[in-house]
mmCIF file of C-alpha atoms in Angstrom:
data_model
loop_
_atom_site.group_PDB
_atom_site.id
_atom_site.type_symbol
_atom_site.label_atom_id
_atom_site.label_comp_id
_atom_site.label_asym_id
_atom_site.label_seq_id
_atom_site.Cartn_x
_atom_site.Cartn_y
_atom_site.Cartn_z
ATOM 1 C CA UNK A 1 0.000 0.000 0.000
ATOM 2 C CA UNK A 2 2.861 2.343 0.850
ATOM 3 C CA UNK A 3 4.468 1.757 -2.573
ATOM 4 C CA UNK A 4 1.115 2.312 -4.271
ATOM 5 C CA UNK A 5 0.614 5.559 -2.341
ATOM 6 C CA UNK A 6 4.091 6.794 -3.259
ATOM 7 C CA UNK A 7 3.414 5.893 -6.884
ATOM 8 C CA UNK A 8 0.167 7.864 -6.901
ATOM 9 C CA UNK A 9 1.914 10.766 -5.172
ATOM 10 C CA UNK A 10 4.650 10.785 -7.801
ATOM 11 C CA UNK A 11 2.048 10.733 -10.587
ATOM 12 C CA UNK A 12 0.240 13.625 -8.923
ATOM 13 C CA UNK A 13 3.434 15.665 -8.646
ATOM 14 C CA UNK A 14 4.266 14.956 -12.284
ATOM 15 C CA UNK A 15 0.800 16.020 -13.356
ATOM 16 C CA UNK A 16 1.001 19.194 -11.268
ATOM 17 C CA UNK A 17 4.431 19.954 -12.708
ATOM 18 C CA UNK A 18 3.137 19.393 -16.247
ATOM 19 C CA UNK A 19 0.181 21.680 -15.582
ATOM 20 C CA UNK A 20 2.453 24.390 -14.199
ATOM 21 C CA UNK A 21 4.711 24.132 -17.256
ATOM 22 C CA UNK A 22 1.703 24.271 -19.573
ATOM 23 C CA UNK A 23 0.390 27.367 -17.812
ATOM 24 C CA UNK A 24 3.840 28.988 -18.049
ATOM 25 C CA UNK A 25 3.942 28.237 -21.782
ATOM 26 C CA UNK A 26 0.490 29.773 -22.218
ATOM 27 C CA UNK A 27 1.621 32.982 -20.509
ATOM 28 C CA UNK A 28 -0.044 35.237 -17.977
ATOM 29 C CA UNK A 29 -2.994 37.193 -19.375
ATOM 30 C CA UNK A 30 -4.124 40.686 -18.378
ATOM 31 C CA UNK A 31 -7.152 42.361 -19.900
ATOM 32 C CA UNK A 32 -7.253 46.131 -20.395
ATOM 33 C CA UNK A 33 -10.904 47.173 -20.899
ATOM 34 C CA UNK A 34 -11.648 49.848 -23.477
ATOM 35 C CA UNK A 35 -11.955 53.313 -21.859
ATOM 36 C CA UNK A 36 -15.094 53.937 -23.945
ATOM 37 C CA UNK A 37 -17.659 51.528 -25.363
ATOM 38 C CA UNK A 38 -15.702 48.535 -26.605
ATOM 39 C CA UNK A 39 -15.681 47.982 -30.339
ATOM 40 C CA UNK A 40 -12.616 45.760 -30.849
ATOM 41 C CA UNK A 41 -9.959 43.797 -28.934
ATOM 42 C CA UNK A 42 -6.251 43.846 -29.784
ATOM 43 C CA UNK A 43 -4.531 40.560 -28.922
ATOM 44 C CA UNK A 44 -0.983 41.416 -27.875
ATOM 45 C CA UNK A 45 1.614 38.813 -26.877
ATOM 46 C CA UNK A 46 4.916 40.056 -25.494
ATOM 47 C CA UNK A 47 8.043 38.784 -23.802
ATOM 48 C CA UNK A 48 7.957 41.973 -21.761
ATOM 49 C CA UNK A 49 6.955 42.560 -18.159
ATOM 50 C CA UNK A 50 3.461 43.885 -17.539
ATOM 51 C CA UNK A 51 4.877 46.789 -15.504
ATOM 52 C CA UNK A 52 6.692 48.075 -18.602
ATOM 53 C CA UNK A 53 3.865 47.454 -21.072
ATOM 54 C CA UNK A 54 0.953 48.779 -18.997
ATOM 55 C CA UNK A 55 1.682 52.522 -19.485
ATOM 56 C CA UNK A 56 2.201 51.933 -23.210
ATOM 57 C CA UNK A 57 -1.087 50.057 -23.540
ATOM 58 C CA UNK A 58 -2.977 52.742 -21.617
ATOM 59 C CA UNK A 59 -1.307 55.442 -23.715
ATOM 60 C CA UNK A 60 -2.418 53.678 -26.895
ATOM 61 C CA UNK A 61 -5.968 53.405 -25.567
ATOM 62 C CA UNK A 62 -6.084 57.182 -25.178
ATOM 63 C CA UNK A 63 -5.718 57.353 -28.960
ATOM 64 C CA UNK A 64 -8.120 54.430 -29.492
ATOM 65 C CA UNK A 65 -10.626 54.559 -26.601
ATOM 66 C CA UNK A 66 -12.919 51.949 -28.150
ATOM 67 C CA UNK A 67 -10.146 49.301 -28.205
ATOM 68 C CA UNK A 68 -9.611 46.778 -25.412
ATOM 69 C CA UNK A 69 -6.248 45.008 -25.170
ATOM 70 C CA UNK A 70 -5.839 41.353 -24.230
ATOM 71 C CA UNK A 71 -2.210 41.217 -23.110
ATOM 72 C CA UNK A 72 -0.310 37.951 -22.699
ATOM 73 C CA UNK A 73 3.141 37.966 -21.090
ATOM 74 C CA UNK A 74 5.368 35.046 -22.133
ATOM 75 C CA UNK A 75 9.037 34.132 -21.966
ATOM 76 C CA UNK A 76 10.945 34.591 -25.215
ATOM 77 C CA UNK A 77 11.365 30.936 -26.196
ATOM 78 C CA UNK A 78 7.707 30.078 -25.573
ATOM 79 C CA UNK A 79 6.549 33.110 -27.573
ATOM 80 C CA UNK A 80 8.751 32.106 -30.506
ATOM 81 C CA UNK A 81 7.703 28.451 -30.478
ATOM 82 C CA UNK A 82 3.986 29.304 -30.399
ATOM 83 C CA UNK A 83 4.436 31.834 -33.208
ATOM 84 C CA UNK A 84 6.321 29.267 -35.306
ATOM 85 C CA UNK A 85 3.569 26.681 -34.845
ATOM 86 C CA UNK A 86 0.809 29.183 -35.630
ATOM 87 C CA UNK A 87 2.609 30.175 -38.824
ATOM 88 C CA UNK A 88 3.122 26.557 -39.902
ATOM 89 C CA UNK A 89 -0.541 25.770 -39.203
ATOM 90 C CA UNK A 90 -1.696 29.031 -40.824
ATOM 91 C CA UNK A 91 -3.851 30.060 -37.875
ATOM 92 C CA UNK A 92 -4.053 33.288 -35.859
ATOM 93 C CA UNK A 93 -2.218 33.334 -32.537
ATOM 94 C CA UNK A 94 -1.883 37.069 -31.813
ATOM 95 C CA UNK A 95 -2.297 40.375 -33.609
ATOM 96 C CA UNK A 96 1.106 41.672 -32.528
ATOM 97 C CA UNK A 97 4.237 40.064 -31.067
ATOM 98 C CA UNK A 98 6.811 41.982 -29.005
ATOM 99 C CA UNK A 99 10.059 40.412 -27.811
ATOM 100 C CA UNK A 100 13.518 41.304 -26.567
ATOM 101 C CA UNK A 101 14.845 38.280 -28.500
ATOM 102 C CA UNK A 102 14.935 40.191 -31.778
ATOM 103 C CA UNK A 103 16.880 37.388 -33.480
ATOM 104 C CA UNK A 104 13.788 35.211 -33.083
ATOM 105 C CA UNK A 105 11.584 37.890 -34.643
ATOM 106 C CA UNK A 106 13.991 38.192 -37.578
ATOM 107 C CA UNK A 107 13.797 34.415 -37.999
ATOM 108 C CA UNK A 108 9.993 34.614 -38.149
ATOM 109 C CA UNK A 109 10.212 37.346 -40.778
ATOM 110 C CA UNK A 110 12.808 35.409 -42.747
ATOM 111 C CA UNK A 111 10.454 32.420 -42.811
ATOM 112 C CA UNK A 112 7.621 34.515 -44.256
ATOM 113 C CA UNK A 113 5.590 34.522 -41.034
ATOM 114 C CA UNK A 114 5.016 38.279 -40.642
ATOM 115 C CA UNK A 115 3.334 41.140 -42.497
ATOM 116 C CA UNK A 116 5.040 44.263 -43.773
ATOM 117 C CA UNK A 117 4.006 47.715 -42.569
ATOM 118 C CA UNK A 118 5.059 51.068 -43.967
ATOM 119 C CA UNK A 119 4.132 54.390 -42.434
ATOM 120 C CA UNK A 120 5.615 57.777 -41.617
ATOM 121 C CA UNK A 121 6.626 56.415 -38.211
ATOM 122 C CA UNK A 122 8.351 53.267 -39.485
ATOM 123 C CA UNK A 123 10.172 55.262 -42.174
ATOM 124 C CA UNK A 124 11.672 57.519 -39.494
ATOM 125 C CA UNK A 125 13.399 54.629 -37.710
ATOM 126 C CA UNK A 126 17.187 54.301 -37.989
ATOM 127 C CA UNK A 127 18.300 51.533 -40.350
ATOM 128 C CA UNK A 128 19.452 49.337 -37.446
ATOM 129 C CA UNK A 129 15.923 49.338 -35.964
ATOM 130 C CA UNK A 130 13.904 48.449 -39.091
ATOM 131 C CA UNK A 131 14.376 45.311 -41.154
ATOM 132 C CA UNK A 132 12.477 45.089 -44.452
ATOM 133 C CA UNK A 133 9.544 47.028 -42.959
ATOM 134 C CA UNK A 134 8.725 43.787 -41.089
ATOM 135 C CA UNK A 135 10.641 43.892 -37.792
ATOM 136 C CA UNK A 136 10.656 47.164 -35.866
ATOM 137 C CA UNK A 137 12.649 48.181 -32.809
ATOM 138 C CA UNK A 138 10.955 50.648 -30.485
ATOM 139 C CA UNK A 139 13.004 50.770 -27.268
ATOM 140 C CA UNK A 140 16.588 51.675 -26.340
ATOM 141 C CA UNK A 141 17.836 49.260 -23.681
ATOM 142 C CA UNK A 142 21.505 49.160 -22.691
ATOM 143 C CA UNK A 143 22.802 45.979 -21.067
ATOM 144 C CA UNK A 144 23.980 47.146 -17.640
ATOM 145 C CA UNK A 145 25.616 46.068 -14.399
ATOM 146 C CA UNK A 146 23.568 46.476 -11.212
ATOM 147 C CA UNK A 147 25.063 46.319 -7.722
ATOM 148 C CA UNK A 148 23.875 46.492 -4.130
ATOM 149 C CA UNK A 149 25.495 49.625 -2.670
ATOM 150 C CA UNK A 150 24.846 48.367 0.859
ATOM 151 C CA UNK A 151 27.427 45.619 0.365
ATOM 152 C CA UNK A 152 29.665 46.592 -2.564
ATOM 153 C CA UNK A 153 32.069 49.358 -1.482
ATOM 154 C CA UNK A 154 32.811 52.224 -3.899
ATOM 155 C CA UNK A 155 36.292 50.914 -4.707
ATOM 156 C CA UNK A 156 34.788 47.591 -5.868
ATOM 157 C CA UNK A 157 32.094 49.014 -8.156
ATOM 158 C CA UNK A 158 32.815 47.541 -11.629
ATOM 159 C CA UNK A 159 32.430 50.257 -14.249
ATOM 160 C CA UNK A 160 33.493 48.104 -17.198
ATOM 161 C CA UNK A 161 33.526 44.470 -18.297
ATOM 162 C CA UNK A 162 37.268 44.271 -17.691
ATOM 163 C CA UNK A 163 36.885 45.784 -14.214
ATOM 164 C CA UNK A 164 34.307 43.146 -13.278
ATOM 165 C CA UNK A 165 36.606 40.346 -14.461
ATOM 166 C CA UNK A 166 39.478 41.859 -12.462
ATOM 167 C CA UNK A 167 37.345 42.247 -9.335
ATOM 168 C CA UNK A 168 36.409 38.579 -9.367
ATOM 169 C CA UNK A 169 40.024 37.568 -10.024
ATOM 170 C CA UNK A 170 41.451 39.736 -7.229
ATOM 171 C CA UNK A 171 38.710 39.049 -4.644
ATOM 172 C CA UNK A 172 37.464 35.551 -5.438
ATOM 173 C CA UNK A 173 36.464 34.648 -1.890
ATOM 174 C CA UNK A 174 34.698 37.948 -1.223
ATOM 175 C CA UNK A 175 32.374 37.640 -4.248
ATOM 176 C CA UNK A 176 32.036 33.882 -4.564
ATOM 177 C CA UNK A 177 28.332 33.118 -4.940
ATOM 178 C CA UNK A 178 27.466 36.837 -5.078
ATOM 179 C CA UNK A 179 27.254 37.316 -8.869
ATOM 180 C CA UNK A 180 24.163 36.733 -11.004
ATOM 181 C CA UNK A 181 23.336 36.736 -14.707
ATOM 182 C CA UNK A 182 21.189 34.976 -17.317
ATOM 183 C CA UNK A 183 21.240 31.244 -17.891
ATOM 184 C CA UNK A 184 21.869 31.451 -21.626
ATOM 185 C CA UNK A 185 20.808 27.828 -22.134
ATOM 186 C CA UNK A 186 17.269 28.846 -21.092
ATOM 187 C CA UNK A 187 17.088 32.537 -22.014
ATOM 188 C CA UNK A 188 17.014 33.665 -25.643
ATOM 189 C CA UNK A 189 17.882 37.267 -24.735
ATOM 190 C CA UNK A 190 20.620 36.043 -22.381
ATOM 191 C CA UNK A 191 22.123 34.056 -25.238
ATOM 192 C CA UNK A 192 21.873 36.993 -27.642
ATOM 193 C CA UNK A 193 23.636 39.381 -25.240
ATOM 194 C CA UNK A 194 26.361 36.835 -24.456
ATOM 195 C CA UNK A 195 26.889 36.164 -28.169
ATOM 196 C CA UNK A 196 27.348 39.875 -28.863
ATOM 197 C CA UNK A 197 29.611 40.222 -25.827
ATOM 198 C CA UNK A 198 31.899 37.607 -27.333
ATOM 199 C CA UNK A 199 32.036 39.553 -30.604
ATOM 200 C CA UNK A 200 32.677 42.990 -29.095
ATOM 201 C CA UNK A 201 35.689 42.047 -26.970
ATOM 202 C CA UNK A 202 36.609 38.355 -27.294
ATOM 203 C CA UNK A 203 39.550 38.426 -24.869
ATOM 204 C CA UNK A 204 37.671 40.380 -22.205
ATOM 205 C CA UNK A 205 34.654 38.122 -22.642
ATOM 206 C CA UNK A 206 36.812 35.037 -22.171
ATOM 207 C CA UNK A 207 38.332 36.451 -18.980
ATOM 208 C CA UNK A 208 34.915 37.451 -17.681
ATOM 209 C CA UNK A 209 33.460 34.018 -18.391
ATOM 210 C CA UNK A 210 36.310 32.316 -16.538
ATOM 211 C CA UNK A 211 35.793 34.692 -13.606
ATOM 212 C CA UNK A 212 32.085 33.854 -13.544
ATOM 213 C CA UNK A 213 32.945 30.155 -13.468
ATOM 214 C CA UNK A 214 35.299 30.544 -10.508
ATOM 215 C CA UNK A 215 32.805 32.800 -8.696
ATOM 216 C CA UNK A 216 29.995 30.226 -8.613
ATOM 217 C CA UNK A 217 27.695 32.544 -10.531
ATOM 218 C CA UNK A 218 23.952 32.268 -9.987
ATOM 219 C CA UNK A 219 22.131 31.997 -13.321
ATOM 220 C CA UNK A 220 18.464 32.590 -14.028
ATOM 221 C CA UNK A 221 16.144 32.619 -17.038
ATOM 222 C CA UNK A 222 14.936 36.190 -16.814
ATOM 223 C CA UNK A 223 15.767 39.788 -15.888
ATOM 224 C CA UNK A 224 13.269 39.795 -13.042
ATOM 225 C CA UNK A 225 14.622 36.609 -11.466
ATOM 226 C CA UNK A 226 18.176 37.983 -11.454
ATOM 227 C CA UNK A 227 17.011 41.314 -10.021
ATOM 228 C CA UNK A 228 14.884 39.557 -7.393
ATOM 229 C CA UNK A 229 17.984 37.670 -6.259
ATOM 230 C CA UNK A 230 19.819 40.999 -6.005
ATOM 231 C CA UNK A 231 17.003 42.676 -4.104
ATOM 232 C CA UNK A 232 16.680 39.907 -1.524
ATOM 233 C CA UNK A 233 20.425 39.717 -0.894
ATOM 234 C CA UNK A 234 21.287 36.370 -2.475
ATOM 235 C CA UNK A 235 23.686 38.156 -4.830
ATOM 236 C CA UNK A 236 25.388 41.568 -4.798
ATOM 237 C CA UNK A 237 26.196 42.196 -8.474
ATOM 238 C CA UNK A 238 24.010 41.434 -11.499
ATOM 239 C CA UNK A 239 25.489 41.355 -14.996
ATOM 240 C CA UNK A 240 23.947 42.063 -18.437
ATOM 241 C CA UNK A 241 20.545 43.073 -17.097
ATOM 242 C CA UNK A 242 18.462 45.157 -19.495
ATOM 243 C CA UNK A 243 18.610 48.792 -18.411
ATOM 244 C CA UNK A 244 14.878 49.511 -18.323
ATOM 245 C CA UNK A 245 14.166 46.704 -15.874
ATOM 246 C CA UNK A 246 17.251 47.557 -13.840
ATOM 247 C CA UNK A 247 16.296 51.224 -13.515
ATOM 248 C CA UNK A 248 12.714 50.339 -12.544
ATOM 249 C CA UNK A 249 14.147 48.215 -9.699
ATOM 250 C CA UNK A 250 16.432 51.088 -8.722
ATOM 251 C CA UNK A 251 13.444 53.428 -8.432
ATOM 252 C CA UNK A 252 11.827 50.960 -6.034
ATOM 253 C CA UNK A 253 15.065 50.140 -4.192
ATOM 254 C CA UNK A 254 17.482 53.108 -4.406
ATOM 255 C CA UNK A 255 20.351 51.105 -2.898
ATOM 256 C CA UNK A 256 20.442 49.062 -6.134
ATOM 257 C CA UNK A 257 22.654 51.150 -8.426
ATOM 258 C CA UNK A 258 22.938 50.964 -12.214
ATOM 259 C CA UNK A 259 26.215 51.115 -14.171
ATOM 260 C CA UNK A 260 26.459 51.532 -17.946
ATOM 261 C CA UNK A 261 29.878 49.943 -18.739
ATOM 262 C CA UNK A 262 32.337 52.522 -20.080
ATOM 263 C CA UNK A 263 34.385 50.189 -22.317
ATOM 264 C CA UNK A 264 31.395 49.269 -24.481
ATOM 265 C CA UNK A 265 27.663 48.878 -23.913
ATOM 266 C CA UNK A 266 25.468 46.586 -25.952
ATOM 267 C CA UNK A 267 22.117 48.233 -26.701
ATOM 268 C CA UNK A 268 19.006 46.262 -27.503
ATOM 269 C CA UNK A 269 15.974 47.639 -29.308
ATOM 270 C CA UNK A 270 12.963 45.527 -28.316
ATOM 271 C CA UNK A 271 11.281 44.332 -31.482
ATOM 272 C CA UNK A 272 7.741 43.894 -32.728
ATOM 273 C CA UNK A 273 6.186 42.053 -35.669
ATOM 274 C CA UNK A 274 2.679 41.570 -37.053
ATOM 275 C CA UNK A 275 2.045 37.848 -37.631
ATOM 276 C CA UNK A 276 0.941 36.892 -41.113
ATOM 277 C CA UNK A 277 -2.238 35.310 -39.752
ATOM 278 C CA UNK A 278 -3.102 38.218 -37.417
ATOM 279 C CA UNK A 279 -6.880 38.519 -37.094
ATOM 280 C CA UNK A 280 -6.687 42.313 -36.863
ATOM 281 C CA UNK A 281 -3.544 43.529 -38.629
ATOM 282 C CA UNK A 282 -4.909 47.066 -38.937
ATOM 283 C CA UNK A 283 -5.157 47.377 -35.141
ATOM 284 C CA UNK A 284 -1.630 45.975 -34.810
ATOM 285 C CA UNK A 285 -0.360 48.583 -37.270
ATOM 286 C CA UNK A 286 -2.015 51.331 -35.207
ATOM 287 C CA UNK A 287 -0.262 50.061 -32.081
ATOM 288 C CA UNK A 288 3.101 49.931 -33.897
ATOM 289 C CA UNK A 289 2.671 53.503 -35.108
ATOM 290 C CA UNK A 290 1.688 54.660 -31.622
ATOM 291 C CA UNK A 291 4.834 53.157 -30.073
ATOM 292 C CA UNK A 292 6.980 54.829 -32.736
ATOM 293 C CA UNK A 293 5.225 58.197 -32.497
ATOM 294 C CA UNK A 294 6.554 61.107 -30.453
ATOM 295 C CA UNK A 295 3.812 60.516 -27.901
ATOM 296 C CA UNK A 296 4.562 56.799 -27.620
ATOM 297 C CA UNK A 297 8.313 57.406 -27.369
ATOM 298 C CA UNK A 298 7.757 59.866 -24.527
ATOM 299 C CA UNK A 299 5.887 57.185 -22.571
ATOM 300 C CA UNK A 300 8.555 54.592 -23.443
ATOM 301 C CA UNK A 301 11.369 56.855 -22.231
ATOM 302 C CA UNK A 302 9.712 58.150 -19.054
ATOM 303 C CA UNK A 303 7.496 55.336 -17.805
ATOM 304 C CA UNK A 304 8.413 52.044 -19.466
ATOM 305 C CA UNK A 305 12.122 51.630 -20.283
ATOM 306 C CA UNK A 306 13.669 54.931 -19.091
ATOM 307 C CA UNK A 307 16.552 55.091 -21.602
ATOM 308 C CA UNK A 308 16.653 56.871 -24.953
ATOM 309 C CA UNK A 309 19.121 57.286 -27.797
ATOM 310 C CA UNK A 310 18.250 60.984 -27.991
ATOM 311 C CA UNK A 311 18.252 61.855 -24.266
ATOM 312 C CA UNK A 312 20.992 61.786 -21.608
ATOM 313 C CA UNK A 313 21.212 58.877 -19.199
ATOM 314 C CA UNK A 314 19.158 59.291 -16.022
ATOM 315 C CA UNK A 315 21.063 61.406 -13.477
ATOM 316 C CA UNK A 316 21.506 58.557 -10.992
ATOM 317 C CA UNK A 317 22.987 56.111 -13.525
ATOM 318 C CA UNK A 318 26.780 55.781 -13.716
ATOM 319 C CA UNK A 319 27.999 56.143 -17.297
ATOM 320 C CA UNK A 320 28.455 58.619 -20.153
ATOM 321 C CA UNK A 321 25.508 60.981 -20.349
ATOM 322 C CA UNK A 322 25.378 60.847 -24.150
ATOM 323 C CA UNK A 323 25.718 57.105 -24.662
ATOM 324 C CA UNK A 324 25.604 56.980 -28.447
ATOM 325 C CA UNK A 325 27.603 60.188 -28.983
ATOM 326 C CA UNK A 326 30.337 58.809 -26.719
ATOM 327 C CA UNK A 327 30.926 55.909 -29.091
ATOM 328 C CA UNK A 328 30.365 53.403 -26.294
ATOM 329 C CA UNK A 329 26.866 52.344 -27.345
ATOM 330 C CA UNK A 330 26.832 49.294 -29.625
ATOM 331 C CA UNK A 331 23.280 48.685 -30.851
ATOM 332 C CA UNK A 332 22.312 45.193 -31.956
ATOM 333 C CA UNK A 333 21.207 45.855 -35.521
ATOM 334 C CA UNK A 334 17.895 44.228 -36.406
ATOM 335 C CA UNK A 335 18.635 42.409 -39.628
ATOM 336 C CA UNK A 336 19.878 39.324 -41.417
ATOM 337 C CA UNK A 337 23.143 39.276 -39.432
ATOM 338 C CA UNK A 338 21.095 38.094 -36.445
ATOM 339 C CA UNK A 339 20.404 34.858 -38.306
ATOM 340 C CA UNK A 340 24.057 33.914 -37.758
ATOM 341 C CA UNK A 341 23.443 33.975 -34.016
ATOM 342 C CA UNK A 342 20.611 31.488 -34.603
ATOM 343 C CA UNK A 343 22.678 28.967 -36.556
ATOM 344 C CA UNK A 344 21.883 25.738 -34.718
ATOM 345 C CA UNK A 345 25.390 24.266 -34.701
ATOM 346 C CA UNK A 346 27.013 27.534 -33.691
ATOM 347 C CA UNK A 347 24.422 28.128 -30.978
ATOM 348 C CA UNK A 348 24.900 24.656 -29.525
ATOM 349 C CA UNK A 349 28.700 25.052 -29.504
ATOM 350 C CA UNK A 350 28.481 28.474 -27.890
ATOM 351 C CA UNK A 351 26.093 27.361 -25.156
ATOM 352 C CA UNK A 352 28.068 24.157 -24.531
ATOM 353 C CA UNK A 353 31.245 26.221 -24.067
ATOM 354 C CA UNK A 354 29.454 28.600 -21.733
ATOM 355 C CA UNK A 355 28.038 25.758 -19.618
ATOM 356 C CA UNK A 356 31.420 24.033 -19.559
ATOM 357 C CA UNK A 357 33.019 27.136 -18.010
ATOM 358 C CA UNK A 358 30.204 28.416 -15.790
ATOM 359 C CA UNK A 359 28.593 25.082 -14.937
ATOM 360 C CA UNK A 360 24.906 24.409 -14.273
ATOM 361 C CA UNK A 361 22.852 27.262 -12.871
ATOM 362 C CA UNK A 362 22.967 27.597 -9.111
ATOM 363 C CA UNK A 363 19.642 26.876 -7.394
ATOM 364 C CA UNK A 364 20.000 28.812 -4.179
#
């Protein structure tokens, strides 16, 4: 009887685990009612936190008060896999997709899974933020270092990639187990940032990776998980966090300080595409144009992601005030070059090398 009970218990745990995974893959849904009498519903799926998207959705609804928005928040890999399946099966899945993993969006466009859109707003984008009028970048998100000023003294604050590698080499015991970053085997954006790190400064990247391995680095799937570990004291320095999320945490917890590395700073522009089978492509185009408009950019810069190519860095962020003018900013161009990062064999080799040096993600 005891063995039978344990068997049933195991089956129950497996079923619960499968249900939890299924729910995670489906994403968390939030419904934004239309401010006026509802006429239509925009189905928006994004690998973007609700806290960042909410002011943008409400800003859009001011221009379209009869439109409700059904927002689904998913992780990058799940969003991509569902979009791929919907395209292959020629069925609608969402009206608009937004993701930080812009290489995945370029892959969807390359496979003929998205619609083109041309407007005054899309034409005004820089070349690196518009690919074939199909994939559009709308945010400006530097990859930053975040540290807990309660525990990291001023002389230890790493203001560059090389400085972080040196800190971990010179003080291995002090910072062992106190560093956090993405698990690139699980995070598409983590992989993309690491891949571009390796291209910008191969020697520095190699040193940094070795330092992470010796430091027993905590790895997580997502920005929020890394920042949560920083906020609750499990780690003291977080690496390659997207600036918008990092600054939002800083506003809530001022002792968490943000550093834009002064040797080079990778900049991501969060992308958006209109799926080929979108049920309401015209509504999706209106949302795209709103995000790219002056009004939408103002909300993006002040309430959602906090950084801008045109404006100085926030006053309480360490780094060059004019990031792009300084020559430090290295934007990830949205285009066919991103397909190289998605080459299966290269990706598997890169991740295998990363895991070999850093080891499996720490679970503490």
